[in-house]
PDB file of C-alpha atoms in Angstrom:
ATOM      1  CA  MET A 178       0.000   0.000   0.000  1.00 67.00           C
ATOM      2  CA  SER A 179       1.310   3.445  -0.928  1.00 75.00           C
ATOM      3  CA  ARG A 180       2.081   5.914   1.850  1.00 93.00           C
ATOM      4  CA  PHE A 181       4.125   8.959   2.876  1.00 94.00           C
ATOM      5  CA  ASN A 182       6.495   8.987   5.856  1.00 94.00           C
ATOM      6  CA  GLY A 183       4.763  12.014   7.335  1.00 91.00           C
ATOM      7  CA  LEU A 184       3.853  15.592   6.647  1.00 91.00           C
ATOM      8  CA  LEU A 185       5.947  17.902   4.511  1.00 92.00           C
ATOM      9  CA  ASP A 186       8.510  19.692   6.673  1.00 95.00           C
ATOM     10  CA  ALA A 187       9.896  22.669   4.766  1.00 96.00           C
ATOM     11  CA  ILE A 188      10.748  26.335   5.137  1.00 96.00           C
ATOM     12  CA  PHE A 189       9.950  29.111   2.703  1.00 95.00           C
ATOM     13  CA  LEU A 190      12.812  30.304   0.506  1.00 92.00           C
ATOM     14  CA  PRO A 191      11.631  33.542  -1.116  1.00 93.00           C
ATOM     15  CA  PRO A 192      10.450  34.386  -3.656  1.00 91.00           C
ATOM     16  CA  ARG A 193       8.699  31.081  -4.503  1.00 87.00           C
ATOM     17  CA  ASN A 194      10.620  28.032  -3.314  1.00 91.00           C
ATOM     18  CA  TRP A 195      10.687  25.786  -0.281  1.00 93.00           C
ATOM     19  CA  VAL A 196      13.567  23.834   1.285  1.00 96.00           C
ATOM     20  CA  LEU A 197      12.892  20.449   2.878  1.00 97.00           C
ATOM     21  CA  ASN A 198      14.003  20.258   6.512  1.00 97.00           C
ATOM     22  CA  ASN A 199      13.622  16.484   6.522  1.00 97.00           C
ATOM     23  CA  ALA A 200      13.584  13.828   3.833  1.00 97.00           C
ATOM     24  CA  LEU A 201      10.203  13.132   2.274  1.00 97.00           C
ATOM     25  CA  LYS A 202       9.564   9.471   1.507  1.00 97.00           C
ATOM     26  CA  PHE A 203       6.760   7.913  -0.463  1.00 97.00           C
ATOM     27  CA  VAL A 204       6.207   4.198  -0.981  1.00 97.00           C
ATOM     28  CA  ALA A 205       4.728   3.843  -4.455  1.00 97.00           C
ATOM     29  CA  ASP A 206       3.135   0.791  -6.011  1.00 97.00           C
ATOM     30  CA  LEU A 207       5.859   0.021  -8.564  1.00 98.00           C
ATOM     31  CA  ASN A 208       6.924  -3.131 -10.346  1.00 98.00           C
ATOM     32  CA  GLU A 209      10.552  -4.303 -10.671  1.00 98.00           C
ATOM     33  CA  VAL A 210      10.971  -2.780 -14.136  1.00 98.00           C
ATOM     34  CA  GLU A 211       9.752   0.636 -12.974  1.00 98.00           C
ATOM     35  CA  ILE A 212      12.018   0.525  -9.904  1.00 98.00           C
ATOM     36  CA  SER A 213      14.976  -0.421 -12.090  1.00 98.00           C
ATOM     37  CA  LYS A 214      14.257   2.408 -14.541  1.00 98.00           C
ATOM     38  CA  LEU A 215      14.028   5.003 -11.781  1.00 98.00           C
ATOM     39  CA  ALA A 216      17.229   3.756 -10.138  1.00 98.00           C
ATOM     40  CA  ARG A 217      18.956   3.974 -13.534  1.00 97.00           C
ATOM     41  CA  CYS A 218      18.106   7.690 -13.574  1.00 96.00           C
ATOM     42  CA  GLY A 219      19.616   8.284 -10.152  1.00 96.00           C
ATOM     43  CA  VAL A 220      16.362   8.335  -8.205  1.00 97.00           C
ATOM     44  CA  ALA A 221      16.767   7.218  -4.586  1.00 97.00           C
ATOM     45  CA  VAL A 222      14.349   4.283  -4.790  1.00 98.00           C
ATOM     46  CA  LYS A 223      14.272   1.070  -2.782  1.00 98.00           C
ATOM     47  CA  ASP A 224      13.109  -2.382  -3.853  1.00 97.00           C
ATOM     48  CA  ASN A 225       9.777  -1.818  -2.094  1.00 97.00           C
ATOM     49  CA  GLY A 226       9.092   1.269  -4.261  1.00 97.00           C
ATOM     50  CA  GLU A 227      10.073   3.818  -1.607  1.00 98.00           C
ATOM     51  CA  VAL A 228      11.185   7.046  -3.289  1.00 98.00           C
ATOM     52  CA  THR A 229      13.172   9.487  -1.143  1.00 98.00           C
ATOM     53  CA  VAL A 230      13.440  13.231  -1.640  1.00 97.00           C
ATOM     54  CA  PRO A 231      16.426  14.293   0.495  1.00 97.00           C
ATOM     55  CA  ALA A 232      16.484  16.930   3.208  1.00 97.00           C
ATOM     56  CA  GLY A 233      17.727  20.198   1.745  1.00 96.00           C
ATOM     57  CA  TYR A 234      15.931  19.641  -1.571  1.00 96.00           C
ATOM     58  CA  ILE A 235      14.569  22.869  -3.074  1.00 94.00           C
ATOM     59  CA  THR A 236      11.099  22.742  -4.600  1.00 91.00           C
ATOM     60  CA  ASP A 237       8.384  25.103  -5.780  1.00 88.00           C
ATOM     61  CA  LEU A 238       5.755  22.640  -4.481  1.00 86.00           C
ATOM     62  CA  ALA A 239       3.276  22.395  -7.350  1.00 81.00           C
ATOM     63  CA  SER A 240       3.596  24.596 -10.424  1.00 77.00           C
ATOM     64  CA  VAL A 241      -0.080  25.454 -10.585  1.00 75.00           C
ATOM     65  CA  PRO A 242      -0.923  28.741 -12.331  1.00 73.00           C
ATOM     66  CA  ARG A 243      -2.447  31.174  -9.845  1.00 72.00           C
ATOM     67  CA  ILE A 244      -5.642  31.421 -11.897  1.00 78.00           C
ATOM     68  CA  ALA A 245      -6.235  27.689 -11.315  1.00 75.00           C
ATOM     69  CA  TRP A 246      -5.837  27.820  -7.524  1.00 75.00           C
ATOM     70  CA  ALA A 247      -9.618  27.798  -7.035  1.00 76.00           C
ATOM     71  CA  VAL A 248      -9.569  24.294  -8.493  1.00 79.00           C
ATOM     72  CA  ILE A 249      -6.162  22.989  -7.362  1.00 80.00           C
ATOM     73  CA  ALA A 250      -3.951  24.974  -5.032  1.00 75.00           C
ATOM     74  CA  PRO A 251      -0.276  23.960  -4.646  1.00 77.00           C
ATOM     75  CA  PHE A 252      -0.804  22.982  -1.013  1.00 79.00           C
ATOM     76  CA  ASP A 253      -3.538  20.507  -2.050  1.00 81.00           C
ATOM     77  CA  VAL A 254      -1.020  18.294  -3.804  1.00 89.00           C
ATOM     78  CA  ALA A 255       2.266  19.480  -2.248  1.00 92.00           C
ATOM     79  CA  ARG A 256       3.828  16.203  -1.095  1.00 95.00           C
ATOM     80  CA  ALA A 257       2.984  14.380  -4.304  1.00 95.00           C
ATOM     81  CA  ALA A 258       4.288  17.358  -6.306  1.00 94.00           C
ATOM     82  CA  VAL A 259       7.631  17.393  -4.446  1.00 96.00           C
ATOM     83  CA  VAL A 260       8.172  13.713  -5.238  1.00 97.00           C
ATOM     84  CA  HIS A 261       7.136  14.410  -8.848  1.00 95.00           C
ATOM     85  CA  ASP A 262       9.599  17.337  -9.044  1.00 93.00           C
ATOM     86  CA  ILE A 263      12.592  15.202  -8.168  1.00 96.00           C
ATOM     87  CA  LEU A 264      11.487  12.429 -10.526  1.00 97.00           C
ATOM     88  CA  TYR A 265      11.243  14.829 -13.475  1.00 95.00           C
ATOM     89  CA  GLU A 266      14.582  16.366 -12.506  1.00 94.00           C
ATOM     90  CA  LYS A 267      16.340  12.972 -12.401  1.00 96.00           C
ATOM     91  CA  ILE A 268      14.660  11.711 -15.588  1.00 96.00           C
ATOM     92  CA  ASN A 269      15.571  14.852 -17.540  1.00 94.00           C
ATOM     93  CA  GLY A 270      19.130  14.706 -16.189  1.00 94.00           C
ATOM     94  CA  ALA A 271      19.460  11.110 -17.376  1.00 96.00           C
ATOM     95  CA  PHE A 272      18.132  12.152 -20.783  1.00 96.00           C
ATOM     96  CA  LYS A 273      20.637  15.002 -21.073  1.00 94.00           C
ATOM     97  CA  GLU A 274      23.489  12.708 -20.006  1.00 96.00           C
ATOM     98  CA  GLY A 275      22.475  10.062 -22.545  1.00 96.00           C
ATOM     99  CA  THR A 276      21.352   7.369 -20.092  1.00 96.00           C
ATOM    100  CA  ILE A 277      17.893   7.727 -21.614  1.00 96.00           C
ATOM    101  CA  LYS A 278      18.489   7.625 -25.351  1.00 96.00           C
ATOM    102  CA  SER A 279      15.405   9.156 -26.948  1.00 96.00           C
ATOM    103  CA  LYS A 280      12.445  11.408 -26.254  1.00 93.00           C
ATOM    104  CA  SER A 281      10.102   8.448 -26.695  1.00 95.00           C
ATOM    105  CA  GLU A 282      12.039   6.499 -24.057  1.00 96.00           C
ATOM    106  CA  ARG A 283      11.939   9.554 -21.784  1.00 96.00           C
ATOM    107  CA  GLU A 284       8.142   9.579 -22.222  1.00 96.00           C
ATOM    108  CA  GLU A 285       8.024   6.037 -20.790  1.00 97.00           C
ATOM    109  CA  TYR A 286       9.903   7.268 -17.720  1.00 97.00           C
ATOM    110  CA  ARG A 287       7.699  10.351 -17.483  1.00 97.00           C
ATOM    111  CA  ALA A 288       4.599   8.119 -17.425  1.00 97.00           C
ATOM    112  CA  ILE A 289       6.054   6.323 -14.376  1.00 98.00           C
ATOM    113  CA  ALA A 290       6.678   9.685 -12.644  1.00 98.00           C
ATOM    114  CA  ASP A 291       3.163  10.904 -13.459  1.00 97.00           C
ATOM    115  CA  ASN A 292       1.676   7.662 -12.110  1.00 98.00           C
ATOM    116  CA  ILE A 293       3.608   8.125  -8.845  1.00 98.00           C
ATOM    117  CA  PHE A 294       2.233  11.694  -8.677  1.00 96.00           C
ATOM    118  CA  ARG A 295      -1.315  10.308  -9.024  1.00 97.00           C
ATOM    119  CA  GLN A 296      -0.666   7.679  -6.348  1.00 97.00           C
ATOM    120  CA  GLY A 297       0.747  10.341  -4.019  1.00 96.00           C
ATOM    121  CA  MET A 298      -2.429  12.367  -4.323  1.00 94.00           C
ATOM    122  CA  GLU A 299      -4.620   9.292  -3.828  1.00 95.00           C
ATOM    123  CA  TYR A 300      -2.865   8.416  -0.562  1.00 92.00           C
ATOM    124  CA  ALA A 301      -2.489  11.960   0.791  1.00 89.00           C
ATOM    125  CA  GLU A 302      -3.770  12.929   4.214  1.00 85.00           C
ATOM    126  CA  PRO A 303      -5.842  14.980   4.414  1.00 85.00           C
ATOM    127  CA  SER A 304      -7.473  13.383   1.425  1.00 90.00           C
ATOM    128  CA  VAL A 305      -7.526  15.075  -1.955  1.00 91.00           C
ATOM    129  CA  SER A 306     -10.818  14.975  -3.841  1.00 92.00           C
ATOM    130  CA  LYS A 307     -11.049  12.699  -6.863  1.00 94.00           C
ATOM    131  CA  PHE A 308     -11.786  15.745  -9.036  1.00 92.00           C
ATOM    132  CA  LYS A 309      -8.523  17.440  -7.968  1.00 91.00           C
ATOM    133  CA  ILE A 310      -6.549  14.213  -8.388  1.00 93.00           C
ATOM    134  CA  LEU A 311      -7.823  13.687 -11.912  1.00 92.00           C
ATOM    135  CA  SER A 312      -7.429  17.364 -12.839  1.00 89.00           C
ATOM    136  CA  ALA A 313      -3.817  17.509 -11.606  1.00 90.00           C
ATOM    137  CA  TYR A 314      -2.915  14.117 -13.070  1.00 93.00           C
ATOM    138  CA  TYR A 315      -4.274  14.892 -16.531  1.00 91.00           C
ATOM    139  CA  ALA A 316      -2.643  18.333 -16.434  1.00 88.00           C
ATOM    140  CA  VAL A 317       0.798  16.757 -15.937  1.00 90.00           C
ATOM    141  CA  ARG A 318       0.050  14.120 -18.564  1.00 93.00           C
ATOM    142  CA  MET A 319      -0.866  16.842 -21.077  1.00 89.00           C
ATOM    143  CA  PHE A 320       1.652  19.550 -20.219  1.00 86.00           C
ATOM    144  CA  GLY A 321       4.456  17.615 -18.541  1.00 81.00           C
ATOM    145  CA  ARG A 322       6.175  16.874 -21.855  1.00 79.00           C
ATOM    146  CA  TRP A 323       7.115  20.563 -21.996  1.00 77.00           C
ATOM    147  CA  ALA A 324       7.785  20.960 -18.286  1.00 80.00           C
ATOM    148  CA  ILE A 325      10.243  18.078 -18.185  1.00 82.00           C
ATOM    149  CA  ASN A 326      12.425  19.827 -20.790  1.00 76.00           C
ATOM    150  CA  SER A 327      13.138  22.640 -18.353  1.00 72.00           C
ATOM    151  CA  SER A 328      13.369  20.448 -15.268  1.00 70.00           C
ATOM    152  CA  ALA A 329      16.849  21.007 -13.878  1.00 62.00           C
ATOM    153  CA  PRO A 330      18.497  20.455 -10.529  1.00 67.00           C
ATOM    154  CA  ARG A 331      17.422  23.199  -8.157  1.00 64.00           C
ATOM    155  CA  GLY A 332      20.294  22.525  -5.856  1.00 59.00           C
ATOM    156  CA  ALA A 333      20.047  21.723  -2.211  1.00 57.00           C
ATOM    157  CA  LYS A 334      20.648  23.701   0.907  1.00 56.00           C
ATOM    158  CA  PRO A 335      22.675  21.930   3.550  1.00 51.00           C
ATOM    159  CA  LYS A 336      20.904  21.383   6.860  1.00 52.00           C
ATOM    160  CA  LYS A 337      22.129  23.704   9.593  1.00 51.00           C
TER     161      LYS A 337
END
C-alpha cells in the first residue's frame, strides 16, 4: 500500500521556493521494471518502491498557475508534487546525459513519474478529492512533456 512517511517539513525560501528540513519518503506501487528504470536515472528508490526526496531539496511545491488555484492549489497536492519534481529532474538529467536515449524512451519514464504523482495524491492525508486528483494528473500528462524539458536540478541547501 502506498504511503508517505509524514507531513511535509519545509521552510519558505523567497520568492517562490521551499527547502525540505527532513527527507520526504513515499512508498509507491511500482513493479521491478519501474524501480529499475528510476534507479537507472539516479532516483533514490528502494526495492519496495520507496522514493526518497532528500532533506535540503529545493522545490516550488506544485507549479499550478495562480488562476487555477480555485480548483487545485499547490498545497492541495504538495507532497505528491515534491516527489514528482525530483522524478522529473532525475529523468531529464538522465536524458541530457544520454542514459535515456530518446524522447520516446523519456516519455516512458515520465509516465512512471506521473503515475507516482497520481498515487501520491490518492494516498495523501488529508485526502484530496477525486476531481482534484484527476485534474492535476491529466494536467501533468498533457503539459508535462514541456515541463520536463526545463526540469533542472534546483540545488540543495545543507541542513544547519
